[in-house]
Short mmCIF file of C-alpha atoms in Angstrom, two decimals:
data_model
loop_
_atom_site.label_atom_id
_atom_site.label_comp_id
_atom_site.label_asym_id
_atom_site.label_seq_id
_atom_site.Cartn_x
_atom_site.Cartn_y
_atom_site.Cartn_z
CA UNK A 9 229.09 -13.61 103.64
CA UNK A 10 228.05 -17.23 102.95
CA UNK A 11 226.27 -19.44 106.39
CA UNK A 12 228.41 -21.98 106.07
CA UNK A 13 231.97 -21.95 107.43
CA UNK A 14 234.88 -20.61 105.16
CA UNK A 15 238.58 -19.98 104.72
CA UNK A 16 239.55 -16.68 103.31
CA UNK A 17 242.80 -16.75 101.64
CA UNK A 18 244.27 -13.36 101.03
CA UNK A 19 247.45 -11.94 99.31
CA UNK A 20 249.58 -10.22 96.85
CA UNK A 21 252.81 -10.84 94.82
CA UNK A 22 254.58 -9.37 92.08
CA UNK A 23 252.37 -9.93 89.27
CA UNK A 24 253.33 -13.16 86.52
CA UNK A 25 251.97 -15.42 84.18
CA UNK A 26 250.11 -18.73 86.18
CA UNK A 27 249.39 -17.28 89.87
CA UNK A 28 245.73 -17.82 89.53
CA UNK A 29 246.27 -21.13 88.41
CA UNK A 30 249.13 -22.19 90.39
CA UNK A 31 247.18 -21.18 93.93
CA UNK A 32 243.10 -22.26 92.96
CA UNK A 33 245.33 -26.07 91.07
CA UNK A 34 246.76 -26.32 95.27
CA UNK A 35 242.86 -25.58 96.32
CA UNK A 36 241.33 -28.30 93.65
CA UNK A 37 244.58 -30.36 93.97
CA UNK A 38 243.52 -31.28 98.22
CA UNK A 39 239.41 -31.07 97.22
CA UNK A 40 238.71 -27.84 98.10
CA UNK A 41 235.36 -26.34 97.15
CA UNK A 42 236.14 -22.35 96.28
CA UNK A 43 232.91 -20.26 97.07
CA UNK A 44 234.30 -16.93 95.73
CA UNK A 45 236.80 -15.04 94.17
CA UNK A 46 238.35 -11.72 93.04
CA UNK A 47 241.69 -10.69 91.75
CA UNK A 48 242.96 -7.37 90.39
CA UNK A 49 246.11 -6.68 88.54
CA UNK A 50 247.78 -3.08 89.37
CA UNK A 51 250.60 -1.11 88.07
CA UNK A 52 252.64 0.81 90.56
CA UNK A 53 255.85 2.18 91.34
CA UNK A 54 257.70 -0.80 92.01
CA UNK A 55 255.72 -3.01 89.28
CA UNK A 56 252.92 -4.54 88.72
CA UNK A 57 251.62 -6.52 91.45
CA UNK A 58 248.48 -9.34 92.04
CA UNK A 59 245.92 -9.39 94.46
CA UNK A 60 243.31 -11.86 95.46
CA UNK A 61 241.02 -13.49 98.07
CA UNK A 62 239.58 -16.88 97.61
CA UNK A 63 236.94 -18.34 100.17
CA UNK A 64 236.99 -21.57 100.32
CA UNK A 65 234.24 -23.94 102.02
CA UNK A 66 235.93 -25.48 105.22
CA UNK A 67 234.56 -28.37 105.70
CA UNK A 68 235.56 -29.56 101.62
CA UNK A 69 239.28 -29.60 102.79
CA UNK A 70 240.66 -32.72 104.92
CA UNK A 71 242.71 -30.56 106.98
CA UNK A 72 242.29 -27.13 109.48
CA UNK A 73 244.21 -23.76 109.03
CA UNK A 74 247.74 -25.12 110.54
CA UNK A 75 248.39 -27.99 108.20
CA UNK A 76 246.41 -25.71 104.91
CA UNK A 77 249.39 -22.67 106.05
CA UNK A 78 252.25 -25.40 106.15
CA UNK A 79 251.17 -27.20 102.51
CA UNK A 80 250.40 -23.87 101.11
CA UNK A 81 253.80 -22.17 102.51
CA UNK A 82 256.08 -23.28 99.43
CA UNK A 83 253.45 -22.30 96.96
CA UNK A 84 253.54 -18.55 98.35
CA UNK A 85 257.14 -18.62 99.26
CA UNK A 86 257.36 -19.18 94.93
CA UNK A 87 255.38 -16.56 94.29
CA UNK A 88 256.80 -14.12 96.63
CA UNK A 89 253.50 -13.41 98.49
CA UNK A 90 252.26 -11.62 100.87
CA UNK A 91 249.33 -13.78 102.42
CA UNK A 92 247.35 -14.92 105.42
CA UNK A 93 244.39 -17.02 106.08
CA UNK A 94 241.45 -16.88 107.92
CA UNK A 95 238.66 -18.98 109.63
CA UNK A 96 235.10 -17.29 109.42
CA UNK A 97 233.96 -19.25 112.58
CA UNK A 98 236.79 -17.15 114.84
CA UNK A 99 235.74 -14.12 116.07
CA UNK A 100 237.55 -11.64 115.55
CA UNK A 101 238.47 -9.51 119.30
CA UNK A 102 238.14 -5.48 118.58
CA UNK A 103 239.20 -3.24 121.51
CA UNK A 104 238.03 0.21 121.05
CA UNK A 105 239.48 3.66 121.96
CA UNK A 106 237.02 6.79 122.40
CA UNK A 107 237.62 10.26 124.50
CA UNK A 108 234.07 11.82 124.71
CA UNK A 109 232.90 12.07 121.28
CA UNK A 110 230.00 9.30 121.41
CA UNK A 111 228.49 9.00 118.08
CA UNK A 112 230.98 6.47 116.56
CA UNK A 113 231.09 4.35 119.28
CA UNK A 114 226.88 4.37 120.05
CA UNK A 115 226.85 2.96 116.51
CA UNK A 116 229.65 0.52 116.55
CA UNK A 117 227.83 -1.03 119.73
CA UNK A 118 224.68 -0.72 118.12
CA UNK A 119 225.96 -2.80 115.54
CA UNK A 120 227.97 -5.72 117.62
CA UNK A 121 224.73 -5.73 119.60
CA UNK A 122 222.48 -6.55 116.59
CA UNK A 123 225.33 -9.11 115.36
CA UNK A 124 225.92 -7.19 112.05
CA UNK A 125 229.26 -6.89 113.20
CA UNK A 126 230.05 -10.17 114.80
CA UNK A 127 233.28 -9.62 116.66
CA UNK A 128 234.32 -9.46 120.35
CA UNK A 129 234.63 -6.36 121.90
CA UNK A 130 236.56 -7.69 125.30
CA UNK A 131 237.15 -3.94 126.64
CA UNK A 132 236.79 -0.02 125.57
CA UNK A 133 239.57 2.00 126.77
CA UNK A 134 239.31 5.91 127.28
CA UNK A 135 241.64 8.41 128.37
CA UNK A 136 238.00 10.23 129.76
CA UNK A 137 235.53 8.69 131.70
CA UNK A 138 232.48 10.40 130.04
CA UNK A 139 231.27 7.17 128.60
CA UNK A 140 232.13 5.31 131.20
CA UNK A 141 228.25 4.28 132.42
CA UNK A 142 226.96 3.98 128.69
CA UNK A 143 229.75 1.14 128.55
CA UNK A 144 229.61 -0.91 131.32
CA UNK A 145 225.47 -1.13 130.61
CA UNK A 146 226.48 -2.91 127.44
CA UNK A 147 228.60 -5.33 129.58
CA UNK A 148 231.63 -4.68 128.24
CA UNK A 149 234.22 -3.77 130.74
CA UNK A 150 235.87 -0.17 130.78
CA UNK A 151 239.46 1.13 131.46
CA UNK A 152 240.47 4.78 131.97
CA UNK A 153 243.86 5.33 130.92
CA UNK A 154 244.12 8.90 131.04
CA UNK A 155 246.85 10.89 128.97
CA UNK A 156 248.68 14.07 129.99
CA UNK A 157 251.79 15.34 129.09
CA UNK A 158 253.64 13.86 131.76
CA UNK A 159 252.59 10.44 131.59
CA UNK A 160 252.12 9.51 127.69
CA UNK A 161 255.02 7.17 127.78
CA UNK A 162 253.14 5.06 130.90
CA UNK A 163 249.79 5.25 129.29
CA UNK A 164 250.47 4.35 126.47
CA UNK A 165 252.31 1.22 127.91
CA UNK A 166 249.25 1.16 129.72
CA UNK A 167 246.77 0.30 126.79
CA UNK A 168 249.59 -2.12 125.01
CA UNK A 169 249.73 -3.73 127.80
CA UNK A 170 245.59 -4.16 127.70
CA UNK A 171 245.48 -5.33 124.24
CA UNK A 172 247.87 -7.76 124.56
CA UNK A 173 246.48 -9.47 127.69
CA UNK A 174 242.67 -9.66 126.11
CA UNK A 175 244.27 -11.03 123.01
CA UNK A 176 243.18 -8.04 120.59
CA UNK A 177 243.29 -8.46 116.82
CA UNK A 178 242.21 -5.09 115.79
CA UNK A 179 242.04 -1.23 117.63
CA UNK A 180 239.40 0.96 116.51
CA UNK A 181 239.53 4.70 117.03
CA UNK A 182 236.01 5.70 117.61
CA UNK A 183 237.23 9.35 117.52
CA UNK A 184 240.06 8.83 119.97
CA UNK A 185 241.21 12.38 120.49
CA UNK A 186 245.13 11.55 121.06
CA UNK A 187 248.18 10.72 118.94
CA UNK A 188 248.99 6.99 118.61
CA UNK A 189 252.93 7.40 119.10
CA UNK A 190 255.03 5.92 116.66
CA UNK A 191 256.20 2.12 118.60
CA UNK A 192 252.40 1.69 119.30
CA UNK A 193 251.81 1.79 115.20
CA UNK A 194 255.20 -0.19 114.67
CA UNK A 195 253.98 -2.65 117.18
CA UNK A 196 250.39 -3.24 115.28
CA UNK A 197 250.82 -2.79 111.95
CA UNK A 198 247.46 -3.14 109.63
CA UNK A 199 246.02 -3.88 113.06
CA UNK A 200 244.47 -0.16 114.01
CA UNK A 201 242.13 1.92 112.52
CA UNK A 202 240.89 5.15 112.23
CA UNK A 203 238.49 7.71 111.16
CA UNK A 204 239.29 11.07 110.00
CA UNK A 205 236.61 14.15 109.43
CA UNK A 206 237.43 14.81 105.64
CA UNK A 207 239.50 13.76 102.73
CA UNK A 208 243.18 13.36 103.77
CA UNK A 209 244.67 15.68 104.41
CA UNK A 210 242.50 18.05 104.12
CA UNK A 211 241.49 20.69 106.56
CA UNK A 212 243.81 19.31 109.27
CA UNK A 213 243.63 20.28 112.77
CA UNK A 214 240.94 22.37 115.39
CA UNK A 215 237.05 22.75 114.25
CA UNK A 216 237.29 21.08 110.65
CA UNK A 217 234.10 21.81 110.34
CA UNK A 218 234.65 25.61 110.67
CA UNK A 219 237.07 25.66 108.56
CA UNK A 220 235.07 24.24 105.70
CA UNK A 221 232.27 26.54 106.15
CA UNK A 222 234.66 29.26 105.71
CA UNK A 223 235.65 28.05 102.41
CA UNK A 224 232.72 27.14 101.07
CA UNK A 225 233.01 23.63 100.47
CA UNK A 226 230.36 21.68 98.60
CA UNK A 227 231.02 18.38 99.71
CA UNK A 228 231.75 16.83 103.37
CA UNK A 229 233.48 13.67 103.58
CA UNK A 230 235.27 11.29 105.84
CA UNK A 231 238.10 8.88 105.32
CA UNK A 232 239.00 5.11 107.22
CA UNK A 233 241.97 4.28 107.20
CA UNK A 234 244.91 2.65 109.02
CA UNK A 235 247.52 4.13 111.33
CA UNK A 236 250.81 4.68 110.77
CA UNK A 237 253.04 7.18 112.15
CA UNK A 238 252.54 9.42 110.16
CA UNK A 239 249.65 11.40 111.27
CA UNK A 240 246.70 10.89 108.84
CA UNK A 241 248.17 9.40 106.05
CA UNK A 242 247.93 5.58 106.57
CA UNK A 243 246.66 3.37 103.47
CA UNK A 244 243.04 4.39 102.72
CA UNK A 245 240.47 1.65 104.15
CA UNK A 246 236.90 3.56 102.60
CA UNK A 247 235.60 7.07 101.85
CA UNK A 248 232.00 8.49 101.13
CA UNK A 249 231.07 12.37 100.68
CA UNK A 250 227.53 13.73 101.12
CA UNK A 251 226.56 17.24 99.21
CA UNK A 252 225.55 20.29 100.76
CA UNK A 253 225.16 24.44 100.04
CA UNK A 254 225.18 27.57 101.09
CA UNK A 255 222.38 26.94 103.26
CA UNK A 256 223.84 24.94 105.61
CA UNK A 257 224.93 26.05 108.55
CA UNK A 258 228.00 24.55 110.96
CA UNK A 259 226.01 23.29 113.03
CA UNK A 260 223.86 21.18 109.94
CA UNK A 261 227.64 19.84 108.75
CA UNK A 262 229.11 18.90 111.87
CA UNK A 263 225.50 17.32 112.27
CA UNK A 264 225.78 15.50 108.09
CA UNK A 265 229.89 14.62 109.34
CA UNK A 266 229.13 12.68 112.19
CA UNK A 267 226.61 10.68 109.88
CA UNK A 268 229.05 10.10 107.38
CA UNK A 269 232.01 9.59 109.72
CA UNK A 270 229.57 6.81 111.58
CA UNK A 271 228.71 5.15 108.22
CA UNK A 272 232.47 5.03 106.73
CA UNK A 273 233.94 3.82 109.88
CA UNK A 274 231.44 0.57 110.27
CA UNK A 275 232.28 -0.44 106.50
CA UNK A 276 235.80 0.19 106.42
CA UNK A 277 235.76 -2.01 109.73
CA UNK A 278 233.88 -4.86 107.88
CA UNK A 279 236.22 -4.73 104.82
CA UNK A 280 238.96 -5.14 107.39
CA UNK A 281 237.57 -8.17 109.66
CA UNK A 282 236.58 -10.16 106.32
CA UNK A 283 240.14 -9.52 104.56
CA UNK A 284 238.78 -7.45 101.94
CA UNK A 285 241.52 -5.01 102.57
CA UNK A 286 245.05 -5.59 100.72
CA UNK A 287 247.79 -3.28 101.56
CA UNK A 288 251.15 -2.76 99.65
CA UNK A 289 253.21 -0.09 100.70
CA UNK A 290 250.28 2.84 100.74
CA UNK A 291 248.28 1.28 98.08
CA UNK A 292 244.78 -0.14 98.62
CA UNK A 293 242.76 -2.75 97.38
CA UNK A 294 239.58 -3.23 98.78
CA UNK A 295 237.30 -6.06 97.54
CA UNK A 296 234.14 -4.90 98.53
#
């Protein structure tokens, strides 16, 4: 990311001849200095559609975000785009849901602490209070909302209800060991996401782990990717995979997962909070 203070302008549209031109001529057209781009051209099911992201230097335009999204409107209404825009001096506010697993949350924390990922976290919600100490020593206030069979309709209310009031822009699931229901995910779309233990959609359900070792897999991997209601298989965000043999035992790839599940979910959460992440339908592009 660049020091100084940038725009990022991100979207898609049915692909055509002059899009390039026709959005960096607006940018050039009011002064604008553009600090980087990246476009990419794919063929899919429904045609061939453009992506892009453009930063552009704030302080080289003579107006802010409201007045840029109200000039630039007609351009993208033209092109049929998808689009938003983004200031890099805004923080963006990430509330995070964890049950007991700790080891993606200890590194997420790690990380806002150190300012590699500068965001807000303005609370951690839980539906166990395991972690509830750990928290609340990193200042960052806690809320058990726990989730039964009886009361999922109420908690879940419950945590909408949290996000909303703090303002949220994004929900993490640092290994959140419940079931978003379906008008949470229609509520946020592209707003929450997850980590899962392999390559969707494989080895689904109790001790993953297990279950590889029984089939002798080579390779452990992890996915990040969004929610949607359908369990698992929201647009892909990032994946990584890390070798191992027969030597290893459960233990050593439960040990390698959470290492790779840590890793995957930090960068697929930076790709996300710098609008490096264009979704159509369930297709990804990810300008890393």
């Amino acid at each position: 990311m660049h020091p100084q203070r940038f725009y990022t302008l991100s979207a898609s549209c049915p692909d055509r001849v002059g899009i390039v031109a026709r959005v960096s001529g607006f940018i050039a057209e009011h002064q604008g200095w553009i600090l980087e781009s990246r476009y990419h051209a794919d063929d899919g099911n429904d045609g061939s559609r453009y992506f892009m992201r453009i930063e552009v230097k704030a302080d080289s335009l003579p107006f802010h975000l409201a007045e840029f999204r109200e000039r630039f409107r007609p351009i993208a209404d033209e092109l049929q785009m998808d689009w938003k825009i983004s200031d890099s001096a805004v923080k963006k506010r990430v509330i995070i849901l964890v049950s007991k697993q700790e080891h993606c949350l200890y590194d997420l924390l790690a990380r806002w602490q150190s300012k590699e990922l500068d965001i807000e976290i303005p609370c951690i919600i839980s539906n166990h209070d395991t972690l509830k100490g750990f928290v609340e020593w990193h200042g960052i206030p806690f809320h058990l909302v726990p989730v039964n069979p009886d009361n999922k309709a109420a908690a879940y209310a419950e945590m909408q209800r949290l996000f909303d009031d703090v303002k949220g822009d994004t929900i993490v699931l640092a290994r959140y060991m419940q079931i978003i229901p379906q008008e949470i995910c229609s509520a946020y779309p592209g707003q929450i996401i997850n980590i899962h233990h392999s390559f969707l959609p494989s080895f689904v359900g109790a001790k993953p782990y297990h279950q590889a070792y029984q089939r002798g897999v080579k390779l452990i991997g992890a996915t990040c990717h969004y929610v949607t209601s359908e369990l698992d298989q929201g647009p892909i965000i990032e994946q990584d995979v890390i070798r191992i043999d027969h030597s290893d035992s459960v233990d050593d790839m439960v040990r390698y997962g959470k290492d790779i599940e840590k890793a995957v979910l930090a960068r697929g959460l930076r790709y996300h909070l710098e609008d490096r992440v264009l979704v159509h339908g369930s297709k990804t592009v990810v300008f890393r």
